[in-house]
Coordinates of C-alpha atoms and ligand atoms in Angstrom, one line a residue:
M1 CA -18.6 -35.9 15.9
S2 CA -18.7 -32.8 18.5
E3 CA -21.7 -31.3 19.8
L4 CA -23.2 -28.6 17.7
L5 CA -23.9 -25.3 19.7
L6 CA -27.2 -23.7 19.0
N7 CA -28.0 -20.2 17.9
H8 CA -30.7 -18.4 19.6
L9 CA -32.6 -16.2 17.1
A10 CA -36.2 -14.9 16.8
G11 CA -36.9 -16.1 20.4
R12 CA -36.1 -19.7 20.0
P13 CA -33.1 -21.8 19.6
Q14 CA -31.9 -22.9 15.9
A15 CA -29.9 -25.0 14.3
G16 CA -27.7 -23.9 11.2
S17 CA -28.0 -26.2 8.1
G18 CA -24.5 -26.4 7.4
P19 CA -21.8 -29.0 8.4
G20 CA -20.4 -26.5 11.0
T21 CA -17.1 -24.9 12.1
A22 CA -14.7 -26.6 14.8
L23 CA -13.9 -25.4 18.0
S24 CA -10.8 -26.7 19.3
D25 CA -8.7 -26.7 22.7
P26 CA -5.7 -24.6 21.8
V27 CA -3.6 -26.7 24.1
L28 CA -4.0 -30.0 23.5
G29 CA -5.5 -29.7 19.8
T30 CA -8.8 -31.6 20.4
E31 CA -12.1 -30.7 18.7
L32 CA -14.7 -29.5 21.5
A33 CA -17.6 -28.4 19.6
R34 CA -19.1 -26.9 16.2
V35 CA -20.9 -23.6 15.5
D36 CA -22.8 -23.0 12.2
A37 CA -25.0 -20.2 11.6
T38 CA -25.7 -21.4 7.8
G39 CA -29.5 -20.8 6.4
L40 CA -30.7 -18.7 9.5
D41 CA -33.3 -16.3 8.3
L42 CA -31.6 -13.5 9.7
R43 CA -34.1 -10.6 8.7
E44 CA -36.9 -12.3 10.6
G45 CA -35.0 -12.8 13.5
F46 CA -33.7 -9.2 13.8
A47 CA -37.5 -8.3 12.9
F48 CA -38.5 -10.4 16.1
V49 CA -35.7 -9.0 18.0
R50 CA -36.5 -5.2 17.3
E51 CA -40.3 -5.6 17.4
Q52 CA -41.1 -8.0 20.1
A53 CA -38.3 -7.7 22.7
G54 CA -37.4 -4.2 22.0
A55 CA -41.3 -3.2 22.9
A56 CA -41.1 -5.5 25.7
L57 CA -37.7 -4.0 27.0
R58 CA -39.0 -0.3 26.3
A59 CA -42.2 -0.9 28.3
M60 CA -39.9 -1.2 31.4
T61 CA -38.4 1.4 33.7
Y62 CA -34.4 1.9 33.9
A63 CA -35.1 0.2 37.7
Q64 CA -37.0 -2.9 36.0
R65 CA -34.1 -3.4 33.4
A66 CA -31.5 -3.0 36.3
A67 CA -33.1 -5.6 38.4
L68 CA -32.8 -7.6 35.3
L69 CA -29.2 -7.3 35.3
A70 CA -28.9 -8.0 38.8
S71 CA -30.8 -11.5 37.9
I72 CA -28.6 -12.2 35.1
V73 CA -25.8 -11.5 37.5
K74 CA -26.9 -14.3 39.9
V75 CA -27.4 -16.9 36.9
L76 CA -23.6 -16.2 35.8
Q77 CA -22.5 -16.6 39.3
A78 CA -24.3 -19.8 39.8
N79 CA -22.7 -21.2 36.4
R80 CA -19.2 -19.7 37.2
D81 CA -17.1 -22.9 37.7
R82 CA -18.8 -24.0 34.2
Y83 CA -17.6 -20.9 32.4
F84 CA -13.8 -21.6 34.0
E85 CA -13.7 -25.1 32.5
I86 CA -15.0 -23.9 29.1
S87 CA -12.2 -21.1 29.1
T88 CA -9.5 -23.4 30.2
A89 CA -10.8 -25.6 27.2
N90 CA -11.4 -23.2 24.6
S91 CA -9.4 -20.0 25.3
G92 CA -6.5 -22.2 26.9
T93 CA -6.4 -19.4 29.8
V94 CA -4.9 -19.8 33.2
K95 CA -7.4 -19.4 36.2
N96 CA -6.2 -15.7 36.6
D97 CA -6.9 -14.9 33.1
T98 CA -9.9 -16.6 32.9
A99 CA -11.1 -14.1 35.8
I100 CA -10.3 -11.1 33.9
D101 CA -12.8 -12.3 31.2
V102 CA -15.8 -14.0 33.2
D103 CA -15.5 -12.2 36.9
G104 CA -14.8 -8.9 35.1
G105 CA -17.8 -9.4 32.8
I106 CA -19.9 -10.2 36.0
Y107 CA -18.7 -7.1 37.7
T108 CA -19.4 -4.8 35.0
L109 CA -22.8 -6.2 34.6
G110 CA -23.1 -5.6 38.6
F111 CA -21.9 -2.1 38.0
Y112 CA -24.8 -1.4 35.5
A113 CA -27.3 -2.8 37.6
K114 CA -26.5 -0.9 40.6
L115 CA -26.3 2.1 38.2
G116 CA -29.6 1.5 36.6
A117 CA -31.0 1.0 40.0
G118 CA -30.5 4.9 40.6
L119 CA -31.9 5.8 37.5
G120 CA -35.2 5.0 39.1
E121 CA -38.5 4.5 37.5
R122 CA -38.3 6.3 34.5
R123 CA -38.4 5.5 31.1
H124 CA -36.3 8.3 29.2
L125 CA -33.5 10.5 30.5
L126 CA -33.3 14.3 30.4
D127 CA -30.2 15.8 29.0
G128 CA -29.5 19.1 30.5
E129 CA -31.8 21.3 31.7
A130 CA -34.7 23.0 29.6
V131 CA -33.6 26.4 28.5
A132 CA -35.9 29.4 27.3
L133 CA -36.3 30.2 23.5
A134 CA -38.8 32.8 23.7
R135 CA -37.8 35.9 25.9
D136 CA -40.4 35.5 28.5
G137 CA -39.6 31.7 28.8
S138 CA -42.9 30.6 27.7
F139 CA -41.3 28.5 25.0
Q140 CA -38.5 26.2 25.9
S141 CA -36.1 23.4 24.4
Q142 CA -35.5 20.6 26.6
H143 CA -33.0 17.3 25.5
L144 CA -34.4 13.9 26.0
L145 CA -32.7 10.6 25.7
V146 CA -35.1 7.8 24.5
P147 CA -34.0 3.9 23.8
T148 CA -33.2 3.5 20.0
R149 CA -36.0 1.5 18.5
G150 CA -33.6 -1.4 17.1
V151 CA -31.4 -3.8 17.9
A152 CA -27.9 -3.7 19.2
L153 CA -25.9 -6.1 17.0
F154 CA -22.4 -6.9 18.7
I155 CA -19.7 -8.6 16.5
N156 CA -17.1 -9.4 19.3
A157 CA -13.2 -10.5 19.3
F158 CA -12.0 -13.8 20.2
N159 CA -10.0 -12.6 23.3
F160 CA -13.0 -11.6 25.7
P161 CA -15.7 -14.2 25.0
A162 CA -17.6 -13.0 28.5
W163 CA -16.5 -9.5 29.4
G164 CA -16.8 -8.5 25.7
L165 CA -20.7 -9.8 25.9
W166 CA -21.5 -8.2 29.2
E167 CA -19.8 -4.8 29.0
K168 CA -21.6 -4.2 26.1
A169 CA -24.9 -5.8 26.9
G170 CA -25.3 -4.3 30.4
P171 CA -25.5 -0.7 28.8
A172 CA -27.8 -1.7 26.0
L173 CA -30.2 -3.7 28.1
L174 CA -30.2 -1.4 30.9
S175 CA -31.2 1.3 27.9
G176 CA -34.0 -1.0 27.1
V177 CA -32.3 -2.2 23.7
P178 CA -32.4 -5.8 23.0
V179 CA -28.8 -7.6 22.1
I180 CA -28.0 -9.8 19.2
V181 CA -24.4 -11.4 19.7
K182 CA -22.0 -12.8 17.4
P183 CA -19.0 -13.9 19.0
A184 CA -15.6 -14.6 17.5
T185 CA -15.9 -18.1 16.0
A186 CA -12.9 -19.5 17.5
T187 CA -13.9 -19.1 21.2
A188 CA -17.7 -19.0 20.8
W189 CA -18.3 -21.5 23.2
L190 CA -18.4 -19.5 26.3
T191 CA -20.4 -16.7 24.6
Q192 CA -23.0 -19.0 23.7
R193 CA -23.1 -21.1 27.2
M194 CA -24.0 -18.0 29.2
V195 CA -26.4 -16.7 26.4
M196 CA -28.5 -20.2 26.8
D197 CA -28.0 -19.9 30.7
V198 CA -29.6 -16.3 30.7
I199 CA -32.6 -17.5 28.4
D200 CA -32.9 -20.9 30.0
A201 CA -33.3 -18.7 33.2
G202 CA -36.3 -16.7 31.6
I203 CA -35.4 -13.6 33.4
L204 CA -35.4 -11.7 30.0
P205 CA -38.2 -11.0 27.4
A206 CA -38.3 -13.3 24.6
G207 CA -35.6 -12.3 22.0
A208 CA -34.0 -9.8 24.5
L209 CA -30.8 -11.7 24.1
S210 CA -29.7 -13.7 21.1
V211 CA -26.9 -15.2 19.7
V212 CA -25.6 -16.2 16.4
C213 CA -22.5 -18.3 16.2
G214 CA -20.0 -18.9 13.0
S215 CA -20.2 -17.1 10.1
S216 CA -21.1 -13.4 10.0
A217 CA -22.4 -13.5 6.5
G218 CA -25.9 -11.4 6.1
L219 CA -25.6 -9.9 9.9
L220 CA -25.2 -6.5 8.2
D221 CA -27.5 -6.7 5.5
A222 CA -30.3 -7.5 8.6
L223 CA -29.6 -3.9 9.8
Q224 CA -32.3 -1.2 9.8
P225 CA -31.5 2.9 10.3
F226 CA -32.2 2.7 14.2
D227 CA -30.4 -0.3 14.9
V228 CA -26.8 0.3 16.6
V229 CA -23.7 -1.9 15.9
S230 CA -20.7 -2.5 18.3
F231 CA -17.5 -3.9 16.9
T232 CA -14.5 -5.2 18.4
G233 CA -12.0 -6.6 16.1
S234 CA -9.1 -5.5 13.6
A235 CA -8.8 -2.6 11.8
D236 CA -9.4 -4.4 8.6
T237 CA -12.6 -5.8 9.7
A238 CA -13.7 -2.5 10.8
A239 CA -12.8 -1.0 7.4
I240 CA -15.1 -3.4 5.9
L241 CA -18.0 -2.9 8.4
R242 CA -17.7 0.9 8.2
S243 CA -18.1 0.9 4.1
H244 CA -21.1 -1.6 4.3
P245 CA -24.5 -0.1 2.4
A246 CA -26.4 -0.7 5.6
I247 CA -23.8 1.5 7.8
V248 CA -23.3 4.2 5.1
R249 CA -26.8 4.6 3.4
G250 CA -29.1 4.3 6.8
A251 CA -26.9 6.1 8.9
T252 CA -26.7 3.2 11.2
R253 CA -24.8 3.8 14.4
I254 CA -21.7 2.1 14.9
N255 CA -18.9 1.9 17.4
I256 CA -15.6 0.6 16.5
E257 CA -12.9 -1.0 19.3
A258 CA -10.0 -1.9 17.0
D259 CA -6.2 -2.3 17.7
S260 CA -3.9 -0.4 19.4
V261 CA -0.1 0.0 19.8
N262 CA -0.5 0.9 23.8
S263 CA 2.5 2.8 25.4
A264 CA 4.1 2.7 28.8
L265 CA 6.1 5.9 29.8
L266 CA 8.6 6.2 32.6
L267 CA 9.2 10.3 33.1
P268 CA 12.2 11.5 33.1
G269 CA 14.2 12.0 36.7
E270 CA 13.7 8.4 38.1
A271 CA 16.7 6.4 38.9
P272 CA 17.1 2.7 38.2
G273 CA 15.4 0.8 41.0
S274 CA 13.3 3.6 42.0
D275 CA 9.9 3.0 42.9
A276 CA 8.4 4.2 39.7
F277 CA 10.9 2.4 37.9
E278 CA 10.2 -1.1 39.4
L279 CA 6.4 0.1 39.1
L280 CA 6.9 0.3 35.2
V281 CA 8.9 -2.6 35.2
K282 CA 6.2 -4.8 37.0
E283 CA 3.5 -3.6 34.9
A284 CA 5.2 -4.1 31.6
A285 CA 6.1 -7.7 32.7
R286 CA 2.4 -8.6 33.7
E287 CA 0.8 -6.6 30.5
M288 CA 3.2 -9.0 28.3
T289 CA 2.0 -12.1 29.7
Q290 CA -1.7 -11.6 31.2
K291 CA -3.7 -13.4 28.9
A292 CA -1.0 -14.4 26.9
G293 CA -0.9 -10.6 25.6
Q294 CA -4.2 -11.1 24.0
K295 CA -5.3 -8.1 25.2
C296 CA -6.3 -5.2 23.2
T297 CA -5.4 -2.5 25.9
A298 CA -1.8 -4.7 26.7
I299 CA 1.6 -2.6 26.7
R300 CA 3.0 -2.9 23.2
R301 CA 5.7 0.1 23.5
I302 CA 7.7 0.7 26.6
F303 CA 9.3 4.3 26.7
V304 CA 12.2 5.0 29.0
P305 CA 14.8 7.8 29.3
E306 CA 17.9 6.7 27.5
A307 CA 20.3 6.6 30.3
L308 CA 17.7 3.7 31.7
Y309 CA 17.5 1.4 29.0
G310 CA 19.9 -1.2 29.6
A311 CA 18.4 -1.2 33.2
A312 CA 15.0 -1.4 32.0
A313 CA 15.6 -4.2 29.7
E314 CA 17.4 -6.2 32.2
A315 CA 14.8 -5.7 34.7
I316 CA 12.1 -6.7 32.7
S317 CA 13.6 -9.7 31.0
A318 CA 14.7 -10.7 34.6
R319 CA 10.5 -10.9 35.2
L320 CA 9.9 -12.5 31.8
A321 CA 12.3 -15.4 32.3
K322 CA 10.3 -16.4 35.6
T323 CA 7.1 -16.9 33.5
T324 CA 6.2 -20.7 33.2
V325 CA 4.2 -21.1 30.1
G326 CA 2.0 -24.1 28.7
N327 CA -0.8 -26.2 30.0
P328 CA -3.1 -23.9 32.0
R329 CA -4.3 -27.1 33.7
N330 CA -1.0 -27.4 35.5
E331 CA -0.7 -25.4 38.6
G332 CA 2.8 -24.2 37.8
V333 CA 2.1 -22.5 34.5
R334 CA 1.3 -18.7 34.8
M335 CA 0.9 -18.2 31.1
G336 CA -1.7 -20.2 29.0
S337 CA -1.8 -20.4 25.1
L338 CA -2.8 -18.3 22.3
V339 CA -6.7 -19.1 21.3
S340 CA -5.9 -21.0 17.7
R341 CA -3.2 -22.0 15.4
A342 CA -4.1 -19.1 13.3
Q343 CA -3.3 -16.6 16.4
L344 CA 0.0 -18.6 16.7
A345 CA 1.0 -18.0 13.0
A346 CA -0.1 -14.4 12.9
V347 CA 2.0 -13.8 16.3
R348 CA 4.9 -15.5 14.7
E349 CA 4.7 -13.5 11.6
G350 CA 4.4 -10.1 13.4
L351 CA 7.5 -11.1 15.7
A352 CA 9.5 -11.9 12.5
M353 CA 8.6 -8.4 11.2
L354 CA 9.4 -6.7 14.1
Q355 CA 12.6 -8.4 14.6
R356 CA 13.8 -7.6 11.4
H357 CA 13.8 -3.8 13.1
A358 CA 14.5 -4.5 16.7
Q359 CA 16.9 -6.6 18.6
V360 CA 15.7 -9.4 21.0
L361 CA 16.3 -8.3 24.7
H362 CA 14.3 -11.9 26.1
E363 CA 13.9 -14.4 23.9
G364 CA 10.3 -16.1 24.3
A365 CA 11.0 -19.2 22.0
A366 CA 13.9 -19.9 25.0
H367 CA 10.7 -20.9 27.4
A368 CA 9.9 -24.6 27.5
L369 CA 6.3 -25.5 27.6
V370 CA 5.3 -26.8 30.7
D371 CA 2.8 -30.1 30.3
A372 CA 2.1 -28.9 26.7
D373 CA 3.3 -30.4 23.5
P374 CA 5.2 -27.7 21.3
A375 CA 3.9 -29.4 18.1
V376 CA 0.3 -28.9 19.2
A377 CA -0.3 -26.1 21.8
C378 CA -0.8 -22.8 20.7
C379 CA 1.7 -21.7 23.5
V380 CA 4.5 -19.1 23.0
G381 CA 6.9 -17.5 25.6
P382 CA 6.9 -13.7 26.2
T383 CA 9.4 -12.1 24.0
L384 CA 10.9 -8.7 24.8
L385 CA 12.2 -6.5 21.9
G386 CA 14.4 -3.5 21.9
A387 CA 15.0 -1.0 19.2
R388 CA 17.5 1.6 20.4
D389 CA 16.7 4.4 17.4
P390 CA 12.7 4.7 17.8
D391 CA 12.5 7.7 15.5
S392 CA 13.4 5.5 12.3
T393 CA 12.0 2.1 13.5
R394 CA 8.4 2.9 12.0
A395 CA 7.2 -0.7 12.4
V396 CA 7.3 -0.8 16.1
H397 CA 4.7 2.1 16.2
D398 CA 2.7 0.3 13.6
V399 CA 2.5 -3.1 14.0
E400 CA 0.2 -4.7 16.8
V401 CA 1.5 -8.3 17.3
F402 CA -1.3 -9.6 19.3
G403 CA 0.6 -11.8 21.6
P404 CA 3.2 -11.8 24.5
V405 CA 5.5 -9.1 22.8
A406 CA 6.4 -5.9 23.5
T407 CA 9.4 -3.4 22.5
L408 CA 11.3 -1.2 24.8
L409 CA 12.3 2.5 23.4
P410 CA 14.5 4.9 24.7
Y411 CA 13.9 8.6 24.4
R412 CA 16.0 11.8 25.0
D413 CA 13.4 14.1 26.7
A414 CA 9.9 14.3 27.6
A415 CA 8.9 16.3 24.3
H416 CA 10.4 13.4 22.6
A417 CA 8.8 10.7 24.6
L418 CA 5.3 12.1 23.8
A419 CA 6.0 12.6 20.1
L420 CA 6.9 8.9 19.9
V421 CA 3.8 7.9 22.0
R422 CA 1.6 9.8 19.6
R423 CA 3.1 7.8 16.8
G424 CA 0.7 5.2 17.9
Q425 CA -1.9 7.0 16.0
G426 CA -4.3 6.8 18.6
S427 CA -4.3 4.3 21.3
L428 CA -6.9 2.8 24.0
V429 CA -4.6 3.5 26.9
C430 CA -1.0 4.8 27.8
S431 CA 0.2 4.6 31.3
V432 CA 2.7 7.0 32.8
Y433 CA 5.0 6.5 35.8
G434 CA 6.8 9.1 38.0
S435 CA 7.0 10.7 41.3
D436 CA 6.2 14.4 40.5
P437 CA 2.6 15.1 40.8
A438 CA 3.2 18.1 38.2
A439 CA 4.8 16.0 35.7
L440 CA 2.3 13.4 35.7
G441 CA -0.3 15.5 35.3
A442 CA 1.2 17.3 32.4
A443 CA 1.9 14.4 30.7
A444 CA -1.7 13.0 31.3
R445 CA -2.8 16.3 29.5
E446 CA -0.7 16.0 26.9
L447 CA -1.6 12.4 26.2
A448 CA -5.5 12.9 26.5
D449 CA -6.2 13.8 23.2
S450 CA -4.7 10.7 21.6
H451 CA -5.9 8.0 24.1
G452 CA -9.0 6.7 25.4
R453 CA -7.4 6.5 28.8
V454 CA -4.4 7.8 30.5
H455 CA -3.3 5.5 33.7
V456 CA -0.8 7.4 36.0
V457 CA 0.8 5.3 38.3
A458 CA 3.0 7.0 41.3
P459 CA 4.2 5.3 44.3
E460 CA 1.5 6.3 46.5
V461 CA -1.0 4.4 44.3
A462 CA 1.4 1.3 43.9
A463 CA -1.0 -0.9 45.9
S464 CA -4.4 0.5 44.7
H465 CA -4.1 1.5 40.8
T466 CA -6.4 -0.8 39.0
G467 CA -3.7 -1.8 36.4
H468 CA -2.7 -0.6 32.8
G469 CA -4.7 -3.0 30.8
N470 CA -7.8 -3.9 33.0
V471 CA -10.8 -1.9 32.0
M472 CA -13.0 -0.9 34.7
P473 CA -16.8 0.6 33.9
Q474 CA -16.4 3.4 35.6
S475 CA -14.1 4.9 33.1
L476 CA -14.2 5.1 29.4
H477 CA -12.9 2.3 27.1
G478 CA -12.1 3.1 23.4
G479 CA -9.6 5.3 21.7
P480 CA -9.3 7.8 18.8
G481 CA -7.6 7.3 15.6
R482 CA -6.3 3.7 14.8
A483 CA -7.9 2.5 18.1
G484 CA -11.1 2.9 16.0
G485 CA -12.4 6.2 17.4
G486 CA -14.9 4.2 19.5
E487 CA -16.2 4.6 23.0
E488 CA -17.9 2.2 25.8
L489 CA -18.3 2.2 29.5
G490 CA -17.4 5.2 31.4
G491 CA -20.3 5.0 33.8
A492 CA -23.7 6.4 32.6
R493 CA -21.8 7.6 29.6
A494 CA -21.9 4.2 28.3
L495 CA -25.9 4.9 27.8
N496 CA -25.5 7.3 25.4
F497 CA -24.8 4.9 22.3
Y498 CA -28.3 3.0 23.0
H499 CA -30.4 6.2 23.1
R500 CA -31.5 8.9 20.8
R501 CA -31.2 12.2 21.9
A502 CA -33.9 15.0 20.6
A503 CA -34.9 18.3 21.5
V504 CA -38.2 18.8 22.5
Q505 CA -39.4 22.3 22.0
A506 CA -42.8 23.4 23.5
G507 CA -44.3 25.5 26.2
A508 CA -43.8 25.2 30.1
G509 CA -46.9 23.2 30.6
V510 CA -45.8 20.5 28.2
Q511 CA -42.0 20.5 29.4
S512 CA -43.4 19.8 33.0
T513 CA -44.7 16.5 31.9
L514 CA -41.5 15.4 30.6
A515 CA -39.5 15.8 33.7
Ligands
LIG601 P1 -11.3 -9.7 13.6 O1 -10.7 -10.9 12.5 O2 -11.7 -8.4 13.0 O3 -12.5 -10.5 14.0 C1 -13.4 -9.8 14.8 C2 -15.1 -10.2 14.6 O4 -15.5 -9.7 13.6 C3 -15.2 -11.6 14.7 O5 -16.4 -12.1 15.4 C4 -15.3 -12.0 13.3 O6 -15.8 -13.3 13.1 C5 -15.8 -10.9 12.8 N1 -16.0 -10.9 11.3 C6 -14.6 -11.2 10.7 N2 -14.8 -10.7 9.2 C7 -16.0 -9.9 9.3 C8 -17.0 -9.7 8.2 N3 -16.2 -9.3 7.0 N4 -17.9 -8.8 8.4 C9 -18.5 -9.0 9.7 N5 -17.7 -9.7 10.7 C10 -16.8 -10.1 10.6 O7 -10.6 -9.7 14.7 P2 -9.5 -10.6 15.5 O8 -8.5 -10.9 14.9 O9 -10.7 -11.8 16.0 O10 -9.4 -10.2 16.8 C11 -8.2 -9.6 17.4 C12 -8.2 -8.0 17.2 O11 -9.2 -7.3 17.8 C13 -6.8 -7.4 17.7 O12 -6.6 -6.8 16.7 C14 -7.6 -6.5 18.9 O13 -6.4 -5.3 19.2 C15 -8.7 -6.3 18.7 N6 -9.6 -6.0 19.5 C16 -9.8 -4.8 20.2 C17 -10.7 -4.8 21.4 C18 -10.7 -3.3 22.0 O14 -11.7 -3.2 22.7 N7 -10.6 -2.1 21.1 C19 -10.7 -5.5 22.2 C20 -10.7 -6.9 21.8 C21 -9.6 -7.1 20.8 P3 -15.1 -14.6 12.9 O15 -14.6 -15.0 14.3 O16 -16.2 -15.8 12.8 O17 -14.3 -14.3 11.8

């Protein structure tokens, strides 16, 4: 039997009492390890984290906690090769895709280490200036931000076991809030290994970082009002969480990053083969194939002017045709696997559903797998669909196929394009391509209310733009409406979630002690 991965809670390693759930290699089909959280005393574990680790972290200054983050970065860097091996085995990713997860996580943590060092030797933050409440200024209101006295529970998705942990843990630990992470079961190994490495390195106070692998049963019941929850996953699970009594009655703060039918939009006035056209084509093909399309930010809908529909279909398809799919251990392979048989089934089902409303412009099934047995490997080629009547084709705006699938859609004019993009009901990101700064700026303003991020690509930023789907810690990640309504990252804004805001009303003498 494979190794049982331990949980770490209440400051100690703990094994579940059940047989465990197997984690598999999605390419070879072999069992890699097992996880199990049966029988853990979650209430005791959460209480330990809340009381002991919380107090220890809050006793430190921002600069001290930033130094802890910097030390974690060193531990993760030292073990990077092992993380790449685990990712290849458990997520089926090629090296470049593993790097987005592992190196992206380390980079984000490093970003918060630097940001935190700049906050200095303080234990709370001021929110704005003191304002006078009395005419003579003798009585004032000053808003403070103080770390919440609870745990930060992360319930994460399967697609970013490394980045998904550190992009949240960086801001939480920097804020002085201890973390309990429950990774998605399918790819829990990498998260578990990273947490264990950091704990073994003895950097953090006991209980400041905990991991519970396996079933989520009972996790939410252990919550208290000052805890915070970050959830990343499907809209269906998000709805269950939102209505849980601990969230509803305790007003426990919850941030939700859910699914999203993101868009790429080529503005009117660009010729086929123009720089802007080529940038859209390149980005669409890259977004479809990177991490086999298992990115919450990936492009799902591609909007082009009606006259360019045929040219765009041809150009994107030509790029996709060059994508080699299969075993990520083979150097010739550019796109690895989906993470599990369940995901393979979900992608096939979603694709079949969309195909009832759209035509196939590039057939993923035509890609022969390299070094992988199609009967075992969860690999699937990229499929480009097209729907000439985007107004009546509702499914393409509603259904997120979480794999290498996107749909090309023609529009009549700019107003039509913006209306179609908005049919995603709120997305994480829209990328806009063109060469006229005024038109690009106007589109960005128009799309800002329904997106967490608008990524504008003009020829002059061809070499420097950070990519439609890449989430940078400097920028907001999250989106309104269907995308969950959450907000993460965005530089120092990320700390707000882990702090409580209070107005202190007092005389000038007292206020001067808070500065
Ligand atoms: P999921 O089924 O909702 O699972 C997400 C997490 O929730 C997993 O850790 C899962 O644990 C846990 N979970 C499942 N049922 C639960 C319950 N009743 N109570 C508490 N936790 C529960 O989502 P998924 O299919 O793994 O993830 C893919 C989705 O995530 C996609 O739709 C994608 O768009 C979205 N996503 C969004 C973002 C973003 O930042 N917006 C990022 C990545 C992914 P188990 O694994 O043990 O079931």
